[in-house]
Amino acid sequence: MTTPINRRDSLKSLAALGAAGTLGGWSALASAQAKPLTVGVIYVGARDDYGYNQAHAMAAAEIKKLPGIKVVEEENVPETAAVQKTMAGMISQDGAKLLFPTSFGYFDPHILAVAPKYPDVRFSHCGGLWTEGKHPKNAGSFFGYIDECQFLNGVIAAHMTKSNKIAFVAAKPIPQVLRNINAFTLGARSVKPNITCSVIFTGDWSMAVKEAEATNSLADQGCDVFTMHVDGPKVVVETAAKRGKMVCGYHASQAKLAPNAYLTGAEWNWLTAYKTAIEAAQAGKPHPNFLRGGLKEGYVKMSAYGPMVPDAAKKQADDIKAKMIAGTFDIFKDGIKDNKGAVVVPAGKVLKQTDLELEKMNYLVEGVVGQV
């Protein structure tokens, strides 16, 4: 475990990094700067959680290498008025001009309360909430189509399962989580149509005891390949591995936690969004208010395959991945039923990643054992 970040101490060590390295045309932008751009990154949990926060911390570590950039960070900041104090402190004490408050609950009411007070500071939030004409122009949101990676997780899981029962440990039945569960199931059933995916919702983003209980319960039911959508997948990964089960990861790579059980995983690549916002700030361009992308745009990526994954599984997943990147593969299309038998995507209909209908998903697809 790393020691908690102290933003004041970190400034001293980070200052020396401002002029280090070059990255394409970034040095030209940096040389035009009168002074470095100070960027603040705020985490709701520990940045070494092998999950959501770590994925953001990995991006922060990379932007520290960019010329003309200073980074200040604070972890374990709750989704309360505490984050307003952290943002205000980074602005007034550290001189931050661009903030990445990374947790979903930071946006409303907290960013919305702080942003109007600092019109010359940019706020880039991780989530899907920014709306034209409703929210401040100096705020914005970014997110990625990680259900593409969960579909590929499902393809690999189908090749590896012996029981034809796979499992998903989830936090809450909100549209993004349901989208991941459904994509994982559809990916698996595209290989083996008789596969079922059993789901247990724990009720919150970080509940270690319930995550362990859910994993053990699903293992007891005969599930042999697991994935998840919780903030820190560590408990699910380690519990499943101890039970002799296999795992597809989420948020960041958990391969180090279970090298003999980790098949692959769905990872965020937040550096893409971070760099886009930073470049706009350095160049004096308008703040990007709404950023989205998938594998094609470099917002998400797959973990490296574990040594136990056979070539046939890799080839099938890689072929689909190539089609996703080419823009010729759609996950939700052509006559999909929910697990109660109702048609949710009619025959002949294709839902693109940008379709708002996907943002409102409230069902589990055929093959999922569980209920919303």
Short mmCIF file of C-alpha atoms in Angstrom, two decimals:
data_model
loop_
_atom_site.label_atom_id
_atom_site.label_comp_id
_atom_site.label_asym_id
_atom_site.label_seq_id
_atom_site.Cartn_x
_atom_site.Cartn_y
_atom_site.Cartn_z
CA MET A 1 0.00 0.00 0.00
CA THR A 2 1.27 3.52 -0.73
CA THR A 3 1.15 6.20 1.90
CA PRO A 4 -1.75 8.67 1.61
CA ILE A 5 -1.11 11.64 -0.65
CA ASN A 6 -0.35 14.98 0.97
CA ARG A 7 -0.92 17.62 -1.69
CA ARG A 8 1.46 20.12 -0.09
CA ASP A 9 4.35 17.64 0.02
CA SER A 10 3.60 16.29 -3.42
CA LEU A 11 3.94 19.78 -4.92
CA LYS A 12 7.61 19.89 -3.95
CA SER A 13 8.45 16.65 -5.71
CA LEU A 14 6.20 17.31 -8.68
CA ALA A 15 7.55 20.76 -9.44
CA ALA A 16 10.69 19.26 -10.94
CA LEU A 17 8.64 17.28 -13.39
CA GLY A 18 7.14 20.29 -15.13
CA ALA A 19 9.75 20.50 -17.89
CA ALA A 20 10.57 16.79 -18.08
CA GLY A 21 10.19 14.84 -21.28
CA THR A 22 8.49 15.49 -24.60
CA LEU A 23 5.45 13.94 -26.19
CA GLY A 24 4.89 14.77 -29.84
CA GLY A 25 3.82 18.37 -30.27
CA TRP A 26 3.27 18.91 -26.56
CA SER A 27 6.64 20.63 -26.05
CA ALA A 28 5.64 23.37 -28.50
CA LEU A 29 2.46 23.98 -26.54
CA ALA A 30 4.34 23.96 -23.27
CA SER A 31 6.99 26.43 -24.44
CA ALA A 32 4.25 28.91 -25.20
CA GLN A 33 3.08 28.73 -21.60
CA ALA A 34 4.17 31.55 -19.30
CA LYS A 35 3.93 29.12 -16.40
CA PRO A 36 3.01 25.45 -15.95
CA LEU A 37 -0.61 24.37 -15.93
CA THR A 38 -1.53 23.03 -12.51
CA VAL A 39 -3.95 20.08 -12.70
CA GLY A 40 -5.84 18.70 -9.70
CA VAL A 41 -7.05 15.10 -9.48
CA ILE A 42 -9.49 14.02 -6.76
CA TYR A 43 -10.28 10.42 -5.81
CA VAL A 44 -13.18 9.09 -3.74
CA GLY A 45 -11.10 6.14 -2.48
CA ALA A 46 -7.51 4.94 -2.32
CA ARG A 47 -5.65 5.40 -5.58
CA ASP A 48 -4.14 1.91 -5.27
CA ASP A 49 -7.50 0.10 -5.04
CA TYR A 50 -6.88 -2.11 -8.10
CA GLY A 51 -10.04 -0.55 -9.49
CA TYR A 52 -11.84 2.67 -10.38
CA ASN A 53 -9.55 5.04 -8.49
CA GLN A 54 -6.39 3.28 -9.61
CA ALA A 55 -7.45 3.62 -13.26
CA HIS A 56 -7.60 7.40 -12.76
CA ALA A 57 -4.35 7.45 -10.78
CA MET A 58 -2.62 5.68 -13.66
CA ALA A 59 -3.69 8.48 -15.98
CA ALA A 60 -2.55 11.08 -13.45
CA ALA A 61 0.86 9.41 -13.28
CA GLU A 62 1.19 9.74 -17.04
CA ILE A 63 0.19 13.40 -17.23
CA LYS A 64 2.87 14.17 -14.65
CA LYS A 65 5.36 13.30 -17.40
CA LEU A 66 3.97 15.90 -19.80
CA PRO A 67 5.87 19.17 -20.25
CA GLY A 68 4.40 22.25 -18.64
CA ILE A 69 2.22 20.31 -16.20
CA LYS A 70 2.10 20.23 -12.40
CA VAL A 71 -0.21 17.72 -10.70
CA VAL A 72 -1.77 17.87 -7.25
CA GLU A 73 -3.79 14.92 -5.95
CA GLU A 74 -6.01 14.06 -3.01
CA GLU A 75 -7.48 10.64 -2.25
CA ASN A 76 -10.27 9.37 0.02
CA VAL A 77 -12.42 12.46 -0.52
CA PRO A 78 -16.09 11.60 0.12
CA GLU A 79 -18.98 12.66 -2.11
CA THR A 80 -19.97 15.40 0.34
CA ALA A 81 -19.18 19.08 0.90
CA ALA A 82 -15.65 17.81 1.60
CA VAL A 83 -14.97 17.67 -2.13
CA GLN A 84 -16.01 21.32 -2.47
CA LYS A 85 -13.35 22.23 0.11
CA THR A 86 -10.77 20.11 -1.73
CA MET A 87 -11.54 21.75 -5.06
CA ALA A 88 -11.45 25.24 -3.55
CA GLY A 89 -8.15 24.45 -1.83
CA MET A 90 -6.53 23.18 -5.00
CA ILE A 91 -7.62 26.37 -6.78
CA SER A 92 -6.74 28.96 -4.14
CA GLN A 93 -3.67 27.33 -2.58
CA ASP A 94 -2.16 25.37 -5.47
CA GLY A 95 -3.26 27.55 -8.37
CA ALA A 96 -5.04 24.70 -10.18
CA LYS A 97 -6.69 25.74 -13.44
CA LEU A 98 -8.01 22.32 -14.46
CA LEU A 99 -9.62 19.83 -12.07
CA PHE A 100 -10.49 16.18 -12.57
CA PRO A 101 -12.97 15.33 -9.77
CA THR A 102 -13.30 11.69 -10.70
CA SER A 103 -16.18 10.23 -8.70
CA PHE A 104 -19.77 10.10 -9.98
CA GLY A 105 -21.26 11.83 -6.94
CA TYR A 106 -18.93 14.82 -7.14
CA PHE A 107 -20.90 16.46 -9.94
CA ASP A 108 -24.29 17.34 -8.48
CA PRO A 109 -24.36 19.42 -6.32
CA HIS A 110 -20.64 19.87 -5.70
CA ILE A 111 -19.05 20.78 -9.04
CA LEU A 112 -22.21 22.66 -9.91
CA ALA A 113 -21.78 24.72 -6.74
CA VAL A 114 -18.06 25.43 -7.16
CA ALA A 115 -17.67 25.95 -10.93
CA PRO A 116 -19.65 29.24 -11.14
CA LYS A 117 -17.44 30.71 -8.42
CA TYR A 118 -14.28 30.09 -10.47
CA PRO A 119 -15.13 30.87 -14.12
CA ASP A 120 -11.45 30.77 -15.17
CA VAL A 121 -11.01 27.19 -13.85
CA ARG A 122 -12.00 24.13 -15.87
CA PHE A 123 -13.78 21.14 -14.30
CA SER A 124 -13.70 17.75 -16.08
CA HIS A 125 -15.95 15.20 -14.39
CA CYS A 126 -16.03 11.47 -15.02
CA GLY A 127 -19.66 10.69 -15.78
CA GLY A 128 -22.53 11.35 -18.11
CA LEU A 129 -24.24 14.36 -16.63
CA TRP A 130 -23.15 17.56 -18.41
CA THR A 131 -26.00 19.11 -20.43
CA GLU A 132 -25.82 22.00 -22.90
CA GLY A 133 -27.69 25.08 -21.70
CA LYS A 134 -28.15 23.65 -18.22
CA HIS A 135 -24.67 23.33 -16.75
CA PRO A 136 -21.67 25.73 -16.55
CA LYS A 137 -19.53 26.07 -19.68
CA ASN A 138 -16.36 25.65 -17.62
CA ALA A 139 -17.54 22.18 -16.54
CA GLY A 140 -17.83 19.03 -18.61
CA SER A 141 -17.94 15.26 -18.53
CA PHE A 142 -16.05 12.37 -20.05
CA PHE A 143 -16.78 8.64 -20.15
CA GLY A 144 -16.01 5.50 -22.12
CA TYR A 145 -17.91 2.65 -23.74
CA ILE A 146 -16.45 -0.06 -21.56
CA ASP A 147 -19.31 -2.43 -22.37
CA GLU A 148 -17.31 -3.19 -25.52
CA CYS A 149 -14.61 -4.68 -23.33
CA GLN A 150 -17.16 -6.52 -21.19
CA PHE A 151 -18.54 -8.13 -24.36
CA LEU A 152 -15.00 -9.33 -25.13
CA ASN A 153 -14.66 -10.54 -21.52
CA GLY A 154 -17.78 -12.61 -22.20
CA VAL A 155 -16.28 -14.13 -25.35
CA ILE A 156 -13.20 -15.26 -23.40
CA ALA A 157 -15.35 -16.48 -20.49
CA ALA A 158 -17.37 -18.67 -22.86
CA HIS A 159 -14.24 -20.37 -24.09
CA MET A 160 -13.02 -21.01 -20.54
CA THR A 161 -16.17 -22.08 -18.69
CA LYS A 162 -16.73 -25.78 -18.08
CA SER A 163 -20.06 -25.46 -16.29
CA ASN A 164 -21.57 -22.98 -18.80
CA LYS A 165 -22.37 -20.85 -15.74
CA ILE A 166 -20.62 -17.52 -15.48
CA ALA A 167 -21.03 -14.85 -12.81
CA PHE A 168 -21.26 -11.10 -12.33
CA VAL A 169 -20.87 -9.32 -8.98
CA ALA A 170 -22.45 -5.87 -9.32
CA ALA A 171 -22.97 -2.84 -7.10
CA LYS A 172 -26.22 -1.20 -8.19
CA PRO A 173 -28.69 -1.84 -11.03
CA ILE A 174 -28.12 1.52 -12.74
CA PRO A 175 -28.02 1.70 -16.57
CA GLN A 176 -24.22 1.60 -16.90
CA VAL A 177 -23.97 -1.49 -14.69
CA LEU A 178 -26.85 -3.23 -16.48
CA ARG A 179 -25.18 -2.41 -19.79
CA ASN A 180 -22.01 -4.16 -18.64
CA ILE A 181 -23.87 -7.22 -17.32
CA ASN A 182 -25.81 -7.51 -20.56
CA ALA A 183 -22.76 -7.04 -22.77
CA PHE A 184 -20.83 -9.68 -20.82
CA THR A 185 -23.72 -12.12 -21.21
CA LEU A 186 -24.27 -11.36 -24.89
CA GLY A 187 -20.57 -11.84 -25.56
CA ALA A 188 -20.58 -15.22 -23.87
CA ARG A 189 -23.79 -16.38 -25.56
CA SER A 190 -22.42 -15.35 -28.96
CA VAL A 191 -19.99 -18.24 -28.46
CA LYS A 192 -22.20 -20.66 -26.52
CA PRO A 193 -25.94 -19.79 -26.69
CA ASN A 194 -26.79 -21.96 -23.68
CA ILE A 195 -24.56 -20.11 -21.21
CA THR A 196 -26.21 -18.41 -18.22
CA CYS A 197 -24.82 -15.49 -16.24
CA SER A 198 -25.84 -15.26 -12.58
CA VAL A 199 -25.85 -11.80 -11.02
CA ILE A 200 -25.80 -10.61 -7.41
CA PHE A 201 -26.13 -6.90 -6.55
CA THR A 202 -24.32 -5.90 -3.35
CA GLY A 203 -26.11 -2.56 -2.97
CA ASP A 204 -23.17 -0.16 -3.04
CA TRP A 205 -19.89 0.56 -4.82
CA SER A 206 -17.53 -0.63 -2.13
CA MET A 207 -18.75 -3.35 0.25
CA ALA A 208 -15.96 -5.86 0.78
CA VAL A 209 -17.91 -8.28 2.98
CA LYS A 210 -20.91 -8.44 0.64
CA GLU A 211 -18.60 -8.77 -2.38
CA ALA A 212 -16.92 -11.79 -0.78
CA GLU A 213 -20.28 -13.29 0.18
CA ALA A 214 -21.64 -12.80 -3.33
CA THR A 215 -18.58 -14.37 -4.92
CA ASN A 216 -18.73 -17.40 -2.63
CA SER A 217 -22.47 -17.79 -3.22
CA LEU A 218 -22.04 -17.72 -6.98
CA ALA A 219 -19.16 -20.19 -6.75
CA ASP A 220 -21.38 -22.47 -4.67
CA GLN A 221 -23.96 -22.29 -7.48
CA GLY A 222 -21.43 -23.70 -9.94
CA CYS A 223 -20.26 -20.52 -11.66
CA ASP A 224 -16.66 -20.84 -12.77
CA VAL A 225 -15.80 -17.54 -14.55
CA PHE A 226 -16.39 -14.21 -12.79
CA THR A 227 -16.43 -10.54 -13.63
CA MET A 228 -17.73 -7.52 -11.75
CA HIS A 229 -18.75 -3.87 -11.61
CA VAL A 230 -17.73 -2.56 -8.19
CA ASP A 231 -15.24 0.18 -7.36
CA GLY A 232 -12.47 -2.12 -6.12
CA PRO A 233 -12.51 -5.59 -7.75
CA LYS A 234 -9.75 -6.91 -5.44
CA VAL A 235 -12.07 -8.88 -3.13
CA VAL A 236 -13.97 -10.56 -5.97
CA VAL A 237 -10.78 -11.44 -7.84
CA GLU A 238 -8.99 -12.91 -4.82
CA THR A 239 -12.05 -14.73 -3.48
CA ALA A 240 -12.83 -16.31 -6.85
CA ALA A 241 -9.20 -17.37 -7.30
CA LYS A 242 -9.14 -18.98 -3.86
CA ARG A 243 -12.20 -20.97 -4.90
CA GLY A 244 -10.38 -22.23 -7.98
CA LYS A 245 -12.44 -20.06 -10.34
CA MET A 246 -11.34 -17.83 -13.22
CA VAL A 247 -11.75 -14.07 -13.49
CA CYS A 248 -12.14 -11.32 -16.07
CA GLY A 249 -11.18 -8.00 -14.49
CA TYR A 250 -12.65 -4.52 -14.52
CA HIS A 251 -11.46 -0.87 -14.24
CA ALA A 252 -7.73 -1.73 -14.19
CA SER A 253 -5.72 -4.92 -14.43
CA GLN A 254 -5.93 -7.22 -11.42
CA ALA A 255 -3.58 -9.79 -12.98
CA LYS A 256 -1.02 -9.38 -10.17
CA LEU A 257 -3.63 -10.40 -7.60
CA ALA A 258 -4.40 -13.75 -9.23
CA PRO A 259 -1.92 -14.58 -12.02
CA ASN A 260 -3.20 -18.14 -12.35
CA ALA A 261 -6.86 -17.12 -12.56
CA TYR A 262 -6.86 -13.81 -14.45
CA LEU A 263 -8.00 -14.33 -18.06
CA THR A 264 -8.20 -10.72 -19.31
CA GLY A 265 -10.11 -7.61 -18.30
CA ALA A 266 -11.98 -4.45 -19.23
CA GLU A 267 -9.80 -1.43 -18.44
CA TRP A 268 -10.24 2.32 -18.63
CA ASN A 269 -7.66 4.37 -20.49
CA TRP A 270 -8.40 7.76 -18.97
CA LEU A 271 -5.18 9.28 -20.31
CA THR A 272 -7.01 9.90 -23.60
CA ALA A 273 -9.65 12.12 -21.99
CA TYR A 274 -7.15 13.77 -19.63
CA LYS A 275 -4.87 14.76 -22.50
CA THR A 276 -7.78 16.12 -24.52
CA ALA A 277 -8.84 18.41 -21.67
CA ILE A 278 -5.24 19.43 -20.91
CA GLU A 279 -4.44 20.22 -24.53
CA ALA A 280 -7.51 22.46 -24.78
CA ALA A 281 -6.50 24.29 -21.59
CA GLN A 282 -2.89 24.77 -22.68
CA ALA A 283 -3.90 26.03 -26.11
CA GLY A 284 -6.65 28.29 -24.80
CA LYS A 285 -9.31 26.38 -26.71
CA PRO A 286 -12.89 26.02 -25.38
CA HIS A 287 -13.27 23.46 -22.61
CA PRO A 288 -14.46 20.11 -24.02
CA ASN A 289 -17.82 19.68 -22.33
CA PHE A 290 -18.78 16.21 -23.52
CA LEU A 291 -16.19 13.54 -24.33
CA ARG A 292 -17.06 9.93 -25.17
CA GLY A 293 -15.30 7.02 -26.81
CA GLY A 294 -14.66 3.30 -26.84
CA LEU A 295 -11.92 1.03 -28.11
CA LYS A 296 -11.76 2.93 -31.40
CA GLU A 297 -11.14 6.26 -29.67
CA GLY A 298 -8.76 4.85 -27.04
CA TYR A 299 -10.96 5.47 -24.01
CA VAL A 300 -10.98 1.79 -23.00
CA LYS A 301 -8.66 -1.17 -23.51
CA MET A 302 -8.32 -4.87 -22.75
CA SER A 303 -5.96 -6.42 -20.22
CA ALA A 304 -3.30 -8.73 -21.59
CA TYR A 305 -4.44 -12.33 -21.92
CA GLY A 306 -3.46 -14.74 -19.19
CA PRO A 307 -1.28 -17.73 -20.15
CA MET A 308 -4.21 -20.12 -19.76
CA VAL A 309 -6.29 -18.51 -22.54
CA PRO A 310 -6.16 -20.68 -25.69
CA ASP A 311 -5.34 -19.32 -29.14
CA ALA A 312 -8.85 -19.98 -30.45
CA ALA A 313 -10.34 -17.77 -27.73
CA LYS A 314 -7.81 -15.02 -28.37
CA LYS A 315 -8.47 -15.11 -32.10
CA GLN A 316 -12.24 -14.86 -31.76
CA ALA A 317 -12.01 -11.98 -29.27
CA ASP A 318 -9.36 -10.18 -31.31
CA ASP A 319 -11.42 -10.49 -34.50
CA ILE A 320 -14.45 -8.90 -32.77
CA LYS A 321 -12.24 -6.24 -31.20
CA ALA A 322 -10.91 -5.32 -34.65
CA LYS A 323 -14.48 -4.91 -35.90
CA MET A 324 -15.33 -2.72 -32.91
CA ILE A 325 -12.34 -0.51 -33.64
CA ALA A 326 -13.35 -0.36 -37.30
CA GLY A 327 -16.86 0.69 -36.28
CA THR A 328 -18.50 -2.34 -37.88
CA PHE A 329 -19.63 -4.22 -34.76
CA ASP A 330 -22.64 -3.37 -32.59
CA ILE A 331 -23.47 -5.10 -29.30
CA PHE A 332 -27.17 -4.34 -28.93
CA LYS A 333 -29.03 -5.29 -32.10
CA ASP A 334 -31.33 -7.65 -33.96
CA GLY A 335 -34.02 -8.99 -31.67
CA ILE A 336 -32.83 -9.09 -28.07
CA LYS A 337 -35.18 -10.28 -25.33
CA ASP A 338 -34.93 -9.54 -21.65
CA ASN A 339 -34.80 -12.36 -19.11
CA LYS A 340 -38.57 -12.17 -18.67
CA GLY A 341 -39.22 -12.84 -22.36
CA ALA A 342 -40.08 -9.32 -23.54
CA VAL A 343 -38.46 -7.96 -26.70
CA VAL A 344 -36.23 -5.02 -25.77
CA VAL A 345 -34.38 -4.57 -29.08
CA PRO A 346 -36.67 -5.45 -32.04
CA ALA A 347 -35.44 -7.51 -34.99
CA GLY A 348 -33.62 -5.34 -37.48
CA LYS A 349 -32.92 -2.55 -34.98
CA VAL A 350 -29.37 -1.52 -34.14
CA LEU A 351 -28.46 0.59 -31.12
CA LYS A 352 -25.22 2.51 -31.62
CA GLN A 353 -23.06 3.43 -28.65
CA THR A 354 -24.19 7.05 -28.92
CA ASP A 355 -27.91 6.19 -28.77
CA LEU A 356 -29.48 7.68 -25.65
CA GLU A 357 -31.67 4.59 -25.30
CA LEU A 358 -28.62 2.71 -23.99
CA GLU A 359 -28.15 5.35 -21.29
CA LYS A 360 -31.61 4.45 -19.95
CA MET A 361 -31.20 0.65 -19.88
CA ASN A 362 -33.42 -0.90 -17.17
CA TYR A 363 -33.44 -4.62 -18.02
CA LEU A 364 -31.33 -7.75 -17.96
CA VAL A 365 -31.06 -9.73 -21.19
CA GLU A 366 -32.06 -13.32 -21.81
CA GLY A 367 -29.56 -15.64 -20.19
CA VAL A 368 -29.04 -13.52 -17.09
CA VAL A 369 -30.13 -15.16 -13.85
CA GLY A 370 -31.13 -12.33 -11.55
CA GLN A 371 -33.45 -9.34 -11.40
CA VAL A 372 -33.23 -5.56 -11.38
#
